[in-house]
Amino acid sequence: MGAKALVLLSGGQDSTTALFWAKKRFGSVEAVSFDYGQRHRVELKSAAGIAKMAGVKQTVIKISEYKAIQNSALLDPEAPTSARHKLNKKLPATFVPGRNILFLTAAAALAYTKKIGNIVIGVSQVDYSGYPDCRRGFIKSMQRSLSLGMEFPVTIHTPLIKLNKKETVLLAKKLGVLDYMAYTHTCYEGKKPGCGRCPACRLRAKGFKEAGIADPLGMDI
Ligand code: ZN
């Protein structure tokens, strides 16, 4: 239990669940969040609040210039979040090309300086929005690249990779941290507690409904 872990914390339901999973599993846990120019600053507020409540040190890395070279509905306030991606119709408009590559690279560099050998990311390849950078093959490949590129053995843990939204809710219940879900942010439209209509709100509502648990966020659909 002496091992240290760095958790990527966006302030959403999945990364918050992953944070508490890591707290149970590792002796010492820190969080890293990214200001990548996302439309909804509320996300960063949630992440800071959750890190504080969980009693973990949080580092915020500013990469807001990233939006200058990117195309995503999560970066463009004018773009509809439920459409298909402009550059790849197979993917949702909310796909941010290269996001997890960038996040994991920056997280691993931070982990390196802190001698933290474990990185935790709350991606899921089930019930997710079709993002290619949430799949196991990508994570494995990143782990290898980062370990080789920094000559630093880093392990990327993905506690949610095989879980659907219902199972993620049940994991939060098992960890005894459902109450913290009231402080998470999910909505692609940046609404609090949630617009109830965007794909992220719908997926969250489905998960809680199937788990038979009321969402502590109090979102009404
Ligand atoms: Zn919404």
mmCIF file with all atom_site columns, C-alpha atoms and ligand atoms in Angstrom:
data_model
loop_
_atom_site.group_PDB
_atom_site.id
_atom_site.type_symbol
_atom_site.label_atom_id
_atom_site.label_alt_id
_atom_site.label_comp_id
_atom_site.label_asym_id
_atom_site.label_entity_id
_atom_site.label_seq_id
_atom_site.pdbx_PDB_ins_code
_atom_site.Cartn_x
_atom_site.Cartn_y
_atom_site.Cartn_z
_atom_site.occupancy
_atom_site.B_iso_or_equiv
_atom_site.pdbx_formal_charge
_atom_site.auth_seq_id
_atom_site.auth_comp_id
_atom_site.auth_asym_id
_atom_site.auth_atom_id
_atom_site.pdbx_PDB_model_num
ATOM   1   C  CA . MET A 1 1   ? 0.000   0.000  0.000   1.00 0.00 ? 1   MET A CA 1
ATOM   2   C  CA . GLY A 1 2   ? 2.963   2.297  -0.115  1.00 0.00 ? 2   GLY A CA 1
ATOM   3   C  CA . ALA A 1 3   ? 2.543   2.917  -3.819  1.00 0.00 ? 3   ALA A CA 1
ATOM   4   C  CA . LYS A 1 4   ? 1.675   6.349  -5.135  1.00 0.00 ? 4   LYS A CA 1
ATOM   5   C  CA . ALA A 1 5   ? -0.864  7.188  -7.815  1.00 0.00 ? 5   ALA A CA 1
ATOM   6   C  CA . LEU A 1 6   ? -1.784  10.222 -9.885  1.00 0.00 ? 6   LEU A CA 1
ATOM   7   C  CA . VAL A 1 7   ? -5.435  10.413 -10.956 1.00 0.00 ? 7   VAL A CA 1
ATOM   8   C  CA . LEU A 1 8   ? -6.689  12.388 -13.954 1.00 0.00 ? 8   LEU A CA 1
ATOM   9   C  CA . LEU A 1 9   ? -9.616  14.294 -12.469 1.00 0.00 ? 9   LEU A CA 1
ATOM   10  C  CA . SER A 1 10  ? -12.000 16.126 -14.792 1.00 0.00 ? 10  SER A CA 1
ATOM   11  C  CA . GLY A 1 11  ? -14.692 16.707 -12.197 1.00 0.00 ? 11  GLY A CA 1
ATOM   12  C  CA . GLY A 1 12  ? -17.075 14.242 -13.839 1.00 0.00 ? 12  GLY A CA 1
ATOM   13  C  CA . GLN A 1 13  ? -18.706 11.127 -12.465 1.00 0.00 ? 13  GLN A CA 1
ATOM   14  C  CA . ASP A 1 14  ? -16.200 8.678  -13.936 1.00 0.00 ? 14  ASP A CA 1
ATOM   15  C  CA . SER A 1 15  ? -12.978 10.414 -12.915 1.00 0.00 ? 15  SER A CA 1
ATOM   16  C  CA . THR A 1 16  ? -14.404 11.055 -9.429  1.00 0.00 ? 16  THR A CA 1
ATOM   17  C  CA . THR A 1 17  ? -15.222 7.356  -9.044  1.00 0.00 ? 17  THR A CA 1
ATOM   18  C  CA . ALA A 1 18  ? -11.712 6.527  -10.293 1.00 0.00 ? 18  ALA A CA 1
ATOM   19  C  CA . LEU A 1 19  ? -10.232 8.934  -7.718  1.00 0.00 ? 19  LEU A CA 1
ATOM   20  C  CA . PHE A 1 20  ? -11.953 7.170  -4.822  1.00 0.00 ? 20  PHE A CA 1
ATOM   21  C  CA . TRP A 1 21  ? -11.059 3.769  -6.271  1.00 0.00 ? 21  TRP A CA 1
ATOM   22  C  CA . ALA A 1 22  ? -7.421  4.893  -6.224  1.00 0.00 ? 22  ALA A CA 1
ATOM   23  C  CA . LYS A 1 23  ? -7.699  6.177  -2.663  1.00 0.00 ? 23  LYS A CA 1
ATOM   24  C  CA . LYS A 1 24  ? -8.705  2.667  -1.552  1.00 0.00 ? 24  LYS A CA 1
ATOM   25  C  CA . ARG A 1 25  ? -5.954  1.010  -3.530  1.00 0.00 ? 25  ARG A CA 1
ATOM   26  C  CA . PHE A 1 26  ? -2.887  3.225  -3.168  1.00 0.00 ? 26  PHE A CA 1
ATOM   27  C  CA . GLY A 1 27  ? -1.046  4.571  -0.145  1.00 0.00 ? 27  GLY A CA 1
ATOM   28  C  CA . SER A 1 28  ? -0.832  8.076  -1.509  1.00 0.00 ? 28  SER A CA 1
ATOM   29  C  CA . VAL A 1 29  ? -2.961  9.733  -4.181  1.00 0.00 ? 29  VAL A CA 1
ATOM   30  C  CA . GLU A 1 30  ? -2.729  13.037 -6.026  1.00 0.00 ? 30  GLU A CA 1
ATOM   31  C  CA . ALA A 1 31  ? -4.931  14.480 -8.763  1.00 0.00 ? 31  ALA A CA 1
ATOM   32  C  CA . VAL A 1 32  ? -4.189  16.341 -11.967 1.00 0.00 ? 32  VAL A CA 1
ATOM   33  C  CA . SER A 1 33  ? -6.750  18.385 -13.917 1.00 0.00 ? 33  SER A CA 1
ATOM   34  C  CA . PHE A 1 34  ? -6.446  20.120 -17.249 1.00 0.00 ? 34  PHE A CA 1
ATOM   35  C  CA . ASP A 1 35  ? -7.573  23.538 -18.307 1.00 0.00 ? 35  ASP A CA 1
ATOM   36  C  CA . TYR A 1 36  ? -7.686  22.829 -22.046 1.00 0.00 ? 36  TYR A CA 1
ATOM   37  C  CA . GLY A 1 37  ? -9.959  25.686 -22.997 1.00 0.00 ? 37  GLY A CA 1
ATOM   38  C  CA . GLN A 1 38  ? -13.133 23.690 -22.396 1.00 0.00 ? 38  GLN A CA 1
ATOM   39  C  CA . ARG A 1 39  ? -16.372 25.649 -22.833 1.00 0.00 ? 39  ARG A CA 1
ATOM   40  C  CA . HIS A 1 40  ? -17.563 24.868 -19.378 1.00 0.00 ? 40  HIS A CA 1
ATOM   41  C  CA . ARG A 1 41  ? -15.439 26.254 -16.583 1.00 0.00 ? 41  ARG A CA 1
ATOM   42  C  CA . VAL A 1 42  ? -17.841 24.616 -14.152 1.00 0.00 ? 42  VAL A CA 1
ATOM   43  C  CA . GLU A 1 43  ? -15.984 21.353 -14.849 1.00 0.00 ? 43  GLU A CA 1
ATOM   44  C  CA . LEU A 1 44  ? -12.763 22.751 -13.389 1.00 0.00 ? 44  LEU A CA 1
ATOM   45  C  CA . LYS A 1 45  ? -14.626 24.083 -10.366 1.00 0.00 ? 45  LYS A CA 1
ATOM   46  C  CA . SER A 1 46  ? -16.100 20.629 -9.729  1.00 0.00 ? 46  SER A CA 1
ATOM   47  C  CA . ALA A 1 47  ? -12.665 19.018 -10.013 1.00 0.00 ? 47  ALA A CA 1
ATOM   48  C  CA . ALA A 1 48  ? -11.144 21.458 -7.513  1.00 0.00 ? 48  ALA A CA 1
ATOM   49  C  CA . GLY A 1 49  ? -14.022 20.955 -5.067  1.00 0.00 ? 49  GLY A CA 1
ATOM   50  C  CA . ILE A 1 50  ? -13.864 17.184 -5.292  1.00 0.00 ? 50  ILE A CA 1
ATOM   51  C  CA . ALA A 1 51  ? -10.077 17.094 -4.818  1.00 0.00 ? 51  ALA A CA 1
ATOM   52  C  CA . LYS A 1 52  ? -10.482 19.258 -1.731  1.00 0.00 ? 52  LYS A CA 1
ATOM   53  C  CA . MET A 1 53  ? -13.261 17.109 -0.290  1.00 0.00 ? 53  MET A CA 1
ATOM   54  C  CA . ALA A 1 54  ? -11.274 13.950 -1.006  1.00 0.00 ? 54  ALA A CA 1
ATOM   55  C  CA . GLY A 1 55  ? -8.249  15.472 0.712   1.00 0.00 ? 55  GLY A CA 1
ATOM   56  C  CA . VAL A 1 56  ? -5.907  15.034 -2.247  1.00 0.00 ? 56  VAL A CA 1
ATOM   57  C  CA . LYS A 1 57  ? -3.414  17.490 -3.656  1.00 0.00 ? 57  LYS A CA 1
ATOM   58  C  CA . GLN A 1 58  ? -4.525  18.732 -7.077  1.00 0.00 ? 58  GLN A CA 1
ATOM   59  C  CA . THR A 1 59  ? -2.313  20.149 -9.804  1.00 0.00 ? 59  THR A CA 1
ATOM   60  C  CA . VAL A 1 60  ? -4.015  22.085 -12.599 1.00 0.00 ? 60  VAL A CA 1
ATOM   61  C  CA . ILE A 1 61  ? -2.121  22.156 -15.880 1.00 0.00 ? 61  ILE A CA 1
ATOM   62  C  CA . LYS A 1 62  ? -3.080  24.916 -18.268 1.00 0.00 ? 62  LYS A CA 1
ATOM   63  C  CA . ILE A 1 63  ? -3.085  23.882 -21.892 1.00 0.00 ? 63  ILE A CA 1
ATOM   64  C  CA . SER A 1 64  ? -5.812  26.252 -22.996 1.00 0.00 ? 64  SER A CA 1
ATOM   65  C  CA . GLU A 1 65  ? -3.978  27.135 -26.204 1.00 0.00 ? 65  GLU A CA 1
ATOM   66  C  CA . TYR A 1 66  ? -4.813  23.617 -27.331 1.00 0.00 ? 66  TYR A CA 1
ATOM   67  C  CA . LYS A 1 67  ? -8.165  24.816 -28.544 1.00 0.00 ? 67  LYS A CA 1
ATOM   68  C  CA . ALA A 1 68  ? -6.458  26.879 -31.253 1.00 0.00 ? 68  ALA A CA 1
ATOM   69  C  CA . ILE A 1 69  ? -5.543  23.686 -33.092 1.00 0.00 ? 69  ILE A CA 1
ATOM   70  C  CA . GLN A 1 70  ? -8.590  21.620 -32.256 1.00 0.00 ? 70  GLN A CA 1
ATOM   71  C  CA . ASN A 1 71  ? -12.076 21.059 -33.494 1.00 0.00 ? 71  ASN A CA 1
ATOM   72  C  CA . SER A 1 72  ? -14.643 19.893 -30.993 1.00 0.00 ? 72  SER A CA 1
ATOM   73  C  CA . ALA A 1 73  ? -18.060 20.877 -29.696 1.00 0.00 ? 73  ALA A CA 1
ATOM   74  C  CA . LEU A 1 74  ? -16.558 20.841 -26.207 1.00 0.00 ? 74  LEU A CA 1
ATOM   75  C  CA . LEU A 1 75  ? -14.286 23.721 -27.192 1.00 0.00 ? 75  LEU A CA 1
ATOM   76  C  CA . ASP A 1 76  ? -16.607 25.721 -29.454 1.00 0.00 ? 76  ASP A CA 1
ATOM   77  C  CA . PRO A 1 77  ? -19.509 27.455 -27.663 1.00 0.00 ? 77  PRO A CA 1
ATOM   78  C  CA . GLU A 1 78  ? -21.471 27.649 -30.920 1.00 0.00 ? 78  GLU A CA 1
ATOM   79  C  CA . ALA A 1 79  ? -21.314 23.963 -31.820 1.00 0.00 ? 79  ALA A CA 1
ATOM   80  C  CA . PRO A 1 80  ? -24.179 21.590 -30.978 1.00 0.00 ? 80  PRO A CA 1
ATOM   81  C  CA . THR A 1 81  ? -23.009 18.778 -28.674 1.00 0.00 ? 81  THR A CA 1
ATOM   82  C  CA . SER A 1 82  ? -25.386 16.116 -29.944 1.00 0.00 ? 82  SER A CA 1
ATOM   83  C  CA . ALA A 1 83  ? -24.314 16.303 -33.596 1.00 0.00 ? 83  ALA A CA 1
ATOM   84  C  CA . ARG A 1 84  ? -21.650 14.179 -35.310 1.00 0.00 ? 84  ARG A CA 1
ATOM   85  C  CA . HIS A 1 85  ? -18.050 15.354 -35.457 1.00 0.00 ? 85  HIS A CA 1
ATOM   86  C  CA . LYS A 1 86  ? -17.298 17.709 -38.348 1.00 0.00 ? 86  LYS A CA 1
ATOM   87  C  CA . LEU A 1 87  ? -14.174 15.818 -39.354 1.00 0.00 ? 87  LEU A CA 1
ATOM   88  C  CA . ASN A 1 88  ? -15.308 12.253 -38.693 1.00 0.00 ? 88  ASN A CA 1
ATOM   89  C  CA . LYS A 1 89  ? -18.995 11.457 -38.945 1.00 0.00 ? 89  LYS A CA 1
ATOM   90  C  CA . LYS A 1 90  ? -18.497 8.169  -37.093 1.00 0.00 ? 90  LYS A CA 1
ATOM   91  C  CA . LEU A 1 91  ? -17.636 10.114 -33.939 1.00 0.00 ? 91  LEU A CA 1
ATOM   92  C  CA . PRO A 1 92  ? -19.706 12.506 -31.826 1.00 0.00 ? 92  PRO A CA 1
ATOM   93  C  CA . ALA A 1 93  ? -19.134 16.284 -32.078 1.00 0.00 ? 93  ALA A CA 1
ATOM   94  C  CA . THR A 1 94  ? -17.764 16.181 -28.518 1.00 0.00 ? 94  THR A CA 1
ATOM   95  C  CA . PHE A 1 95  ? -14.708 14.160 -29.542 1.00 0.00 ? 95  PHE A CA 1
ATOM   96  C  CA . VAL A 1 96  ? -11.551 16.193 -28.845 1.00 0.00 ? 96  VAL A CA 1
ATOM   97  C  CA . PRO A 1 97  ? -8.829  14.797 -31.145 1.00 0.00 ? 97  PRO A CA 1
ATOM   98  C  CA . GLY A 1 98  ? -5.692  13.922 -29.226 1.00 0.00 ? 98  GLY A CA 1
ATOM   99  C  CA . ARG A 1 99  ? -7.103  14.861 -25.839 1.00 0.00 ? 99  ARG A CA 1
ATOM   100 C  CA . ASN A 1 100 ? -6.229  11.750 -23.881 1.00 0.00 ? 100 ASN A CA 1
ATOM   101 C  CA . ILE A 1 101 ? -2.861  11.444 -25.634 1.00 0.00 ? 101 ILE A CA 1
ATOM   102 C  CA . LEU A 1 102 ? -2.032  14.954 -24.452 1.00 0.00 ? 102 LEU A CA 1
ATOM   103 C  CA . PHE A 1 103 ? -3.497  14.473 -20.975 1.00 0.00 ? 103 PHE A CA 1
ATOM   104 C  CA . LEU A 1 104 ? -1.705  11.184 -20.357 1.00 0.00 ? 104 LEU A CA 1
ATOM   105 C  CA . THR A 1 105 ? 1.575   12.621 -21.625 1.00 0.00 ? 105 THR A CA 1
ATOM   106 C  CA . ALA A 1 106 ? 1.353   15.650 -19.334 1.00 0.00 ? 106 ALA A CA 1
ATOM   107 C  CA . ALA A 1 107 ? 0.180   13.474 -16.417 1.00 0.00 ? 107 ALA A CA 1
ATOM   108 C  CA . ALA A 1 108 ? 3.078   11.062 -16.928 1.00 0.00 ? 108 ALA A CA 1
ATOM   109 C  CA . ALA A 1 109 ? 5.582   13.928 -17.047 1.00 0.00 ? 109 ALA A CA 1
ATOM   110 C  CA . LEU A 1 110 ? 4.165   15.242 -13.777 1.00 0.00 ? 110 LEU A CA 1
ATOM   111 C  CA . ALA A 1 111 ? 4.232   11.725 -12.311 1.00 0.00 ? 111 ALA A CA 1
ATOM   112 C  CA . TYR A 1 112 ? 7.858   11.417 -13.377 1.00 0.00 ? 112 TYR A CA 1
ATOM   113 C  CA . THR A 1 113 ? 8.886   14.548 -11.491 1.00 0.00 ? 113 THR A CA 1
ATOM   114 C  CA . LYS A 1 114 ? 7.019   13.328 -8.421  1.00 0.00 ? 114 LYS A CA 1
ATOM   115 C  CA . LYS A 1 115 ? 8.296   9.728  -8.701  1.00 0.00 ? 115 LYS A CA 1
ATOM   116 C  CA . ILE A 1 116 ? 4.731   8.440  -8.981  1.00 0.00 ? 116 ILE A CA 1
ATOM   117 C  CA . GLY A 1 117 ? 4.638   5.153  -10.888 1.00 0.00 ? 117 GLY A CA 1
ATOM   118 C  CA . ASN A 1 118 ? 0.872   4.788  -11.265 1.00 0.00 ? 118 ASN A CA 1
ATOM   119 C  CA . ILE A 1 119 ? -1.558  6.818  -13.311 1.00 0.00 ? 119 ILE A CA 1
ATOM   120 C  CA . VAL A 1 120 ? -5.317  6.313  -12.993 1.00 0.00 ? 120 VAL A CA 1
ATOM   121 C  CA . ILE A 1 121 ? -7.767  7.384  -15.698 1.00 0.00 ? 121 ILE A CA 1
ATOM   122 C  CA . GLY A 1 122 ? -11.531 6.850  -15.610 1.00 0.00 ? 122 GLY A CA 1
ATOM   123 C  CA . VAL A 1 123 ? -12.070 5.899  -19.251 1.00 0.00 ? 123 VAL A CA 1
ATOM   124 C  CA . SER A 1 124 ? -14.596 3.254  -20.260 1.00 0.00 ? 124 SER A CA 1
ATOM   125 C  CA . GLN A 1 125 ? -14.829 1.439  -23.550 1.00 0.00 ? 125 GLN A CA 1
ATOM   126 C  CA . VAL A 1 126 ? -18.390 0.320  -22.810 1.00 0.00 ? 126 VAL A CA 1
ATOM   127 C  CA . ASP A 1 127 ? -21.359 2.689  -23.006 1.00 0.00 ? 127 ASP A CA 1
ATOM   128 C  CA . TYR A 1 128 ? -18.987 5.471  -23.898 1.00 0.00 ? 128 TYR A CA 1
ATOM   129 C  CA . SER A 1 129 ? -19.416 7.946  -26.709 1.00 0.00 ? 129 SER A CA 1
ATOM   130 C  CA . GLY A 1 130 ? -17.280 6.068  -29.226 1.00 0.00 ? 130 GLY A CA 1
ATOM   131 C  CA . TYR A 1 131 ? -14.068 7.932  -28.450 1.00 0.00 ? 131 TYR A CA 1
ATOM   132 C  CA . PRO A 1 132 ? -11.073 5.977  -29.773 1.00 0.00 ? 132 PRO A CA 1
ATOM   133 C  CA . ASP A 1 133 ? -8.832  7.297  -26.985 1.00 0.00 ? 133 ASP A CA 1
ATOM   134 C  CA . CYS A 1 134 ? -10.915 5.499  -24.363 1.00 0.00 ? 134 CYS A CA 1
ATOM   135 C  CA . ARG A 1 135 ? -10.139 1.995  -25.617 1.00 0.00 ? 135 ARG A CA 1
ATOM   136 C  CA . ARG A 1 136 ? -7.872  -0.567 -24.012 1.00 0.00 ? 136 ARG A CA 1
ATOM   137 C  CA . GLY A 1 137 ? -5.582  -0.861 -27.044 1.00 0.00 ? 137 GLY A CA 1
ATOM   138 C  CA . PHE A 1 138 ? -4.868  2.863  -26.921 1.00 0.00 ? 138 PHE A CA 1
ATOM   139 C  CA . ILE A 1 139 ? -4.182  2.817  -23.163 1.00 0.00 ? 139 ILE A CA 1
ATOM   140 C  CA . LYS A 1 140 ? -1.785  -0.117 -23.515 1.00 0.00 ? 140 LYS A CA 1
ATOM   141 C  CA . SER A 1 141 ? 0.020   1.621  -26.342 1.00 0.00 ? 141 SER A CA 1
ATOM   142 C  CA . MET A 1 142 ? 0.318   4.876  -24.346 1.00 0.00 ? 142 MET A CA 1
ATOM   143 C  CA . GLN A 1 143 ? 1.663   3.016  -21.324 1.00 0.00 ? 143 GLN A CA 1
ATOM   144 C  CA . ARG A 1 144 ? 4.357   1.515  -23.495 1.00 0.00 ? 144 ARG A CA 1
ATOM   145 C  CA . SER A 1 145 ? 5.204   4.786  -25.247 1.00 0.00 ? 145 SER A CA 1
ATOM   146 C  CA . LEU A 1 146 ? 5.383   6.776  -22.024 1.00 0.00 ? 146 LEU A CA 1
ATOM   147 C  CA . SER A 1 147 ? 7.518   4.159  -20.267 1.00 0.00 ? 147 SER A CA 1
ATOM   148 C  CA . LEU A 1 148 ? 9.890   4.011  -23.245 1.00 0.00 ? 148 LEU A CA 1
ATOM   149 C  CA . GLY A 1 149 ? 9.938   7.738  -23.894 1.00 0.00 ? 149 GLY A CA 1
ATOM   150 C  CA . MET A 1 150 ? 10.769  8.667  -20.320 1.00 0.00 ? 150 MET A CA 1
ATOM   151 C  CA . GLU A 1 151 ? 12.665  5.545  -19.256 1.00 0.00 ? 151 GLU A CA 1
ATOM   152 C  CA . PHE A 1 152 ? 10.290  5.457  -16.352 1.00 0.00 ? 152 PHE A CA 1
ATOM   153 C  CA . PRO A 1 153 ? 8.085   2.422  -15.711 1.00 0.00 ? 153 PRO A CA 1
ATOM   154 C  CA . VAL A 1 154 ? 4.616   3.870  -15.500 1.00 0.00 ? 154 VAL A CA 1
ATOM   155 C  CA . THR A 1 155 ? 1.444   1.801  -15.128 1.00 0.00 ? 155 THR A CA 1
ATOM   156 C  CA . ILE A 1 156 ? -1.852  3.199  -16.377 1.00 0.00 ? 156 ILE A CA 1
ATOM   157 C  CA . HIS A 1 157 ? -4.810  1.884  -14.396 1.00 0.00 ? 157 HIS A CA 1
ATOM   158 C  CA . THR A 1 158 ? -8.298  1.978  -15.910 1.00 0.00 ? 158 THR A CA 1
ATOM   159 C  CA . PRO A 1 159 ? -10.705 0.767  -13.193 1.00 0.00 ? 159 PRO A CA 1
ATOM   160 C  CA . LEU A 1 160 ? -13.764 1.674  -15.289 1.00 0.00 ? 160 LEU A CA 1
ATOM   161 C  CA . ILE A 1 161 ? -12.653 0.366  -18.676 1.00 0.00 ? 161 ILE A CA 1
ATOM   162 C  CA . LYS A 1 162 ? -15.016 -2.618 -18.681 1.00 0.00 ? 162 LYS A CA 1
ATOM   163 C  CA . LEU A 1 163 ? -17.851 -0.948 -16.788 1.00 0.00 ? 163 LEU A CA 1
ATOM   164 C  CA . ASN A 1 164 ? -20.996 0.540  -18.264 1.00 0.00 ? 164 ASN A CA 1
ATOM   165 C  CA . LYS A 1 165 ? -22.597 3.562  -16.590 1.00 0.00 ? 165 LYS A CA 1
ATOM   166 C  CA . LYS A 1 166 ? -24.801 1.373  -14.363 1.00 0.00 ? 166 LYS A CA 1
ATOM   167 C  CA . GLU A 1 167 ? -21.766 -0.559 -13.138 1.00 0.00 ? 167 GLU A CA 1
ATOM   168 C  CA . THR A 1 168 ? -19.867 2.697  -12.534 1.00 0.00 ? 168 THR A CA 1
ATOM   169 C  CA . VAL A 1 169 ? -22.722 3.878  -10.297 1.00 0.00 ? 169 VAL A CA 1
ATOM   170 C  CA . LEU A 1 170 ? -22.631 0.538  -8.466  1.00 0.00 ? 170 LEU A CA 1
ATOM   171 C  CA . LEU A 1 171 ? -18.846 0.851  -8.028  1.00 0.00 ? 171 LEU A CA 1
ATOM   172 C  CA . ALA A 1 172 ? -19.317 4.306  -6.447  1.00 0.00 ? 172 ALA A CA 1
ATOM   173 C  CA . LYS A 1 173 ? -21.911 2.746  -4.143  1.00 0.00 ? 173 LYS A CA 1
ATOM   174 C  CA . LYS A 1 174 ? -19.545 -0.087 -3.217  1.00 0.00 ? 174 LYS A CA 1
ATOM   175 C  CA . LEU A 1 175 ? -16.798 2.442  -2.477  1.00 0.00 ? 175 LEU A CA 1
ATOM   176 C  CA . GLY A 1 176 ? -19.286 4.350  -0.296  1.00 0.00 ? 176 GLY A CA 1
ATOM   177 C  CA . VAL A 1 177 ? -18.820 7.578  -2.244  1.00 0.00 ? 177 VAL A CA 1
ATOM   178 C  CA . LEU A 1 178 ? -22.207 8.082  -3.926  1.00 0.00 ? 178 LEU A CA 1
ATOM   179 C  CA . ASP A 1 179 ? -22.736 11.344 -2.018  1.00 0.00 ? 179 ASP A CA 1
ATOM   180 C  CA . TYR A 1 180 ? -19.742 12.880 -3.775  1.00 0.00 ? 180 TYR A CA 1
ATOM   181 C  CA . MET A 1 181 ? -21.550 12.420 -7.098  1.00 0.00 ? 181 MET A CA 1
ATOM   182 C  CA . ALA A 1 182 ? -23.661 15.441 -6.107  1.00 0.00 ? 182 ALA A CA 1
ATOM   183 C  CA . TYR A 1 183 ? -20.597 17.604 -6.759  1.00 0.00 ? 183 TYR A CA 1
ATOM   184 C  CA . THR A 1 184 ? -19.601 16.111 -10.100 1.00 0.00 ? 184 THR A CA 1
ATOM   185 C  CA . HIS A 1 185 ? -20.306 17.740 -13.417 1.00 0.00 ? 185 HIS A CA 1
ATOM   186 C  CA . THR A 1 186 ? -21.513 15.827 -16.464 1.00 0.00 ? 186 THR A CA 1
ATOM   187 C  CA . CYS A 1 187 ? -23.578 18.066 -18.751 1.00 0.00 ? 187 CYS A CA 1
ATOM   188 C  CA . TYR A 1 188 ? -22.077 18.919 -22.155 1.00 0.00 ? 188 TYR A CA 1
ATOM   189 C  CA . GLU A 1 189 ? -24.137 22.130 -22.143 1.00 0.00 ? 189 GLU A CA 1
ATOM   190 C  CA . GLY A 1 190 ? -22.502 23.256 -18.918 1.00 0.00 ? 190 GLY A CA 1
ATOM   191 C  CA . LYS A 1 191 ? -25.830 23.326 -17.047 1.00 0.00 ? 191 LYS A CA 1
ATOM   192 C  CA . LYS A 1 192 ? -26.113 22.646 -13.340 1.00 0.00 ? 192 LYS A CA 1
ATOM   193 C  CA . PRO A 1 193 ? -27.318 20.097 -12.324 1.00 0.00 ? 193 PRO A CA 1
ATOM   194 C  CA . GLY A 1 194 ? -27.737 19.140 -15.996 1.00 0.00 ? 194 GLY A CA 1
ATOM   195 C  CA . CYS A 1 195 ? -29.758 19.983 -19.090 1.00 0.00 ? 195 CYS A CA 1
ATOM   196 C  CA . GLY A 1 196 ? -31.186 16.461 -19.141 1.00 0.00 ? 196 GLY A CA 1
ATOM   197 C  CA . ARG A 1 197 ? -31.049 16.339 -22.938 1.00 0.00 ? 197 ARG A CA 1
ATOM   198 C  CA . CYS A 1 198 ? -27.438 16.229 -24.070 1.00 0.00 ? 198 CYS A CA 1
ATOM   199 C  CA . PRO A 1 199 ? -25.790 12.815 -24.653 1.00 0.00 ? 199 PRO A CA 1
ATOM   200 C  CA . ALA A 1 200 ? -23.772 13.044 -21.401 1.00 0.00 ? 200 ALA A CA 1
ATOM   201 C  CA . CYS A 1 201 ? -26.837 13.842 -19.269 1.00 0.00 ? 201 CYS A CA 1
ATOM   202 C  CA . ARG A 1 202 ? -28.809 11.044 -20.914 1.00 0.00 ? 202 ARG A CA 1
ATOM   203 C  CA . LEU A 1 203 ? -26.052 8.491  -20.376 1.00 0.00 ? 203 LEU A CA 1
ATOM   204 C  CA . ARG A 1 204 ? -25.654 9.519  -16.738 1.00 0.00 ? 204 ARG A CA 1
ATOM   205 C  CA . ALA A 1 205 ? -29.418 9.311  -16.127 1.00 0.00 ? 205 ALA A CA 1
ATOM   206 C  CA . LYS A 1 206 ? -29.567 5.870  -17.764 1.00 0.00 ? 206 LYS A CA 1
ATOM   207 C  CA . GLY A 1 207 ? -26.788 4.593  -15.503 1.00 0.00 ? 207 GLY A CA 1
ATOM   208 C  CA . PHE A 1 208 ? -28.447 5.728  -12.292 1.00 0.00 ? 208 PHE A CA 1
ATOM   209 C  CA . LYS A 1 209 ? -31.850 4.472  -13.449 1.00 0.00 ? 209 LYS A CA 1
ATOM   210 C  CA . GLU A 1 210 ? -30.531 1.015  -14.311 1.00 0.00 ? 210 GLU A CA 1
ATOM   211 C  CA . ALA A 1 211 ? -28.671 0.867  -11.004 1.00 0.00 ? 211 ALA A CA 1
ATOM   212 C  CA . GLY A 1 212 ? -31.928 1.719  -9.211  1.00 0.00 ? 212 GLY A CA 1
ATOM   213 C  CA . ILE A 1 213 ? -30.252 4.619  -7.419  1.00 0.00 ? 213 ILE A CA 1
ATOM   214 C  CA . ALA A 1 214 ? -31.384 8.263  -7.357  1.00 0.00 ? 214 ALA A CA 1
ATOM   215 C  CA . ASP A 1 215 ? -28.719 10.572 -8.768  1.00 0.00 ? 215 ASP A CA 1
ATOM   216 C  CA . PRO A 1 216 ? -27.501 12.737 -5.864  1.00 0.00 ? 216 PRO A CA 1
ATOM   217 C  CA . LEU A 1 217 ? -27.117 15.534 -8.414  1.00 0.00 ? 217 LEU A CA 1
ATOM   218 C  CA . GLY A 1 218 ? -30.901 15.690 -8.533  1.00 0.00 ? 218 GLY A CA 1
ATOM   219 C  CA . MET A 1 219 ? -31.086 15.874 -12.299 1.00 0.00 ? 219 MET A CA 1
ATOM   220 C  CA . ASP A 1 220 ? -34.620 15.511 -13.587 1.00 0.00 ? 220 ASP A CA 1
ATOM   221 C  CA . ILE A 1 221 ? -35.295 14.044 -16.995 1.00 0.00 ? 221 ILE A CA 1
HETATM 222 ZN ZN . ZN  B 2 .   ? -26.687 18.079 -20.415 1.00 0.00 ? 1   ZN  B ZN 1
#
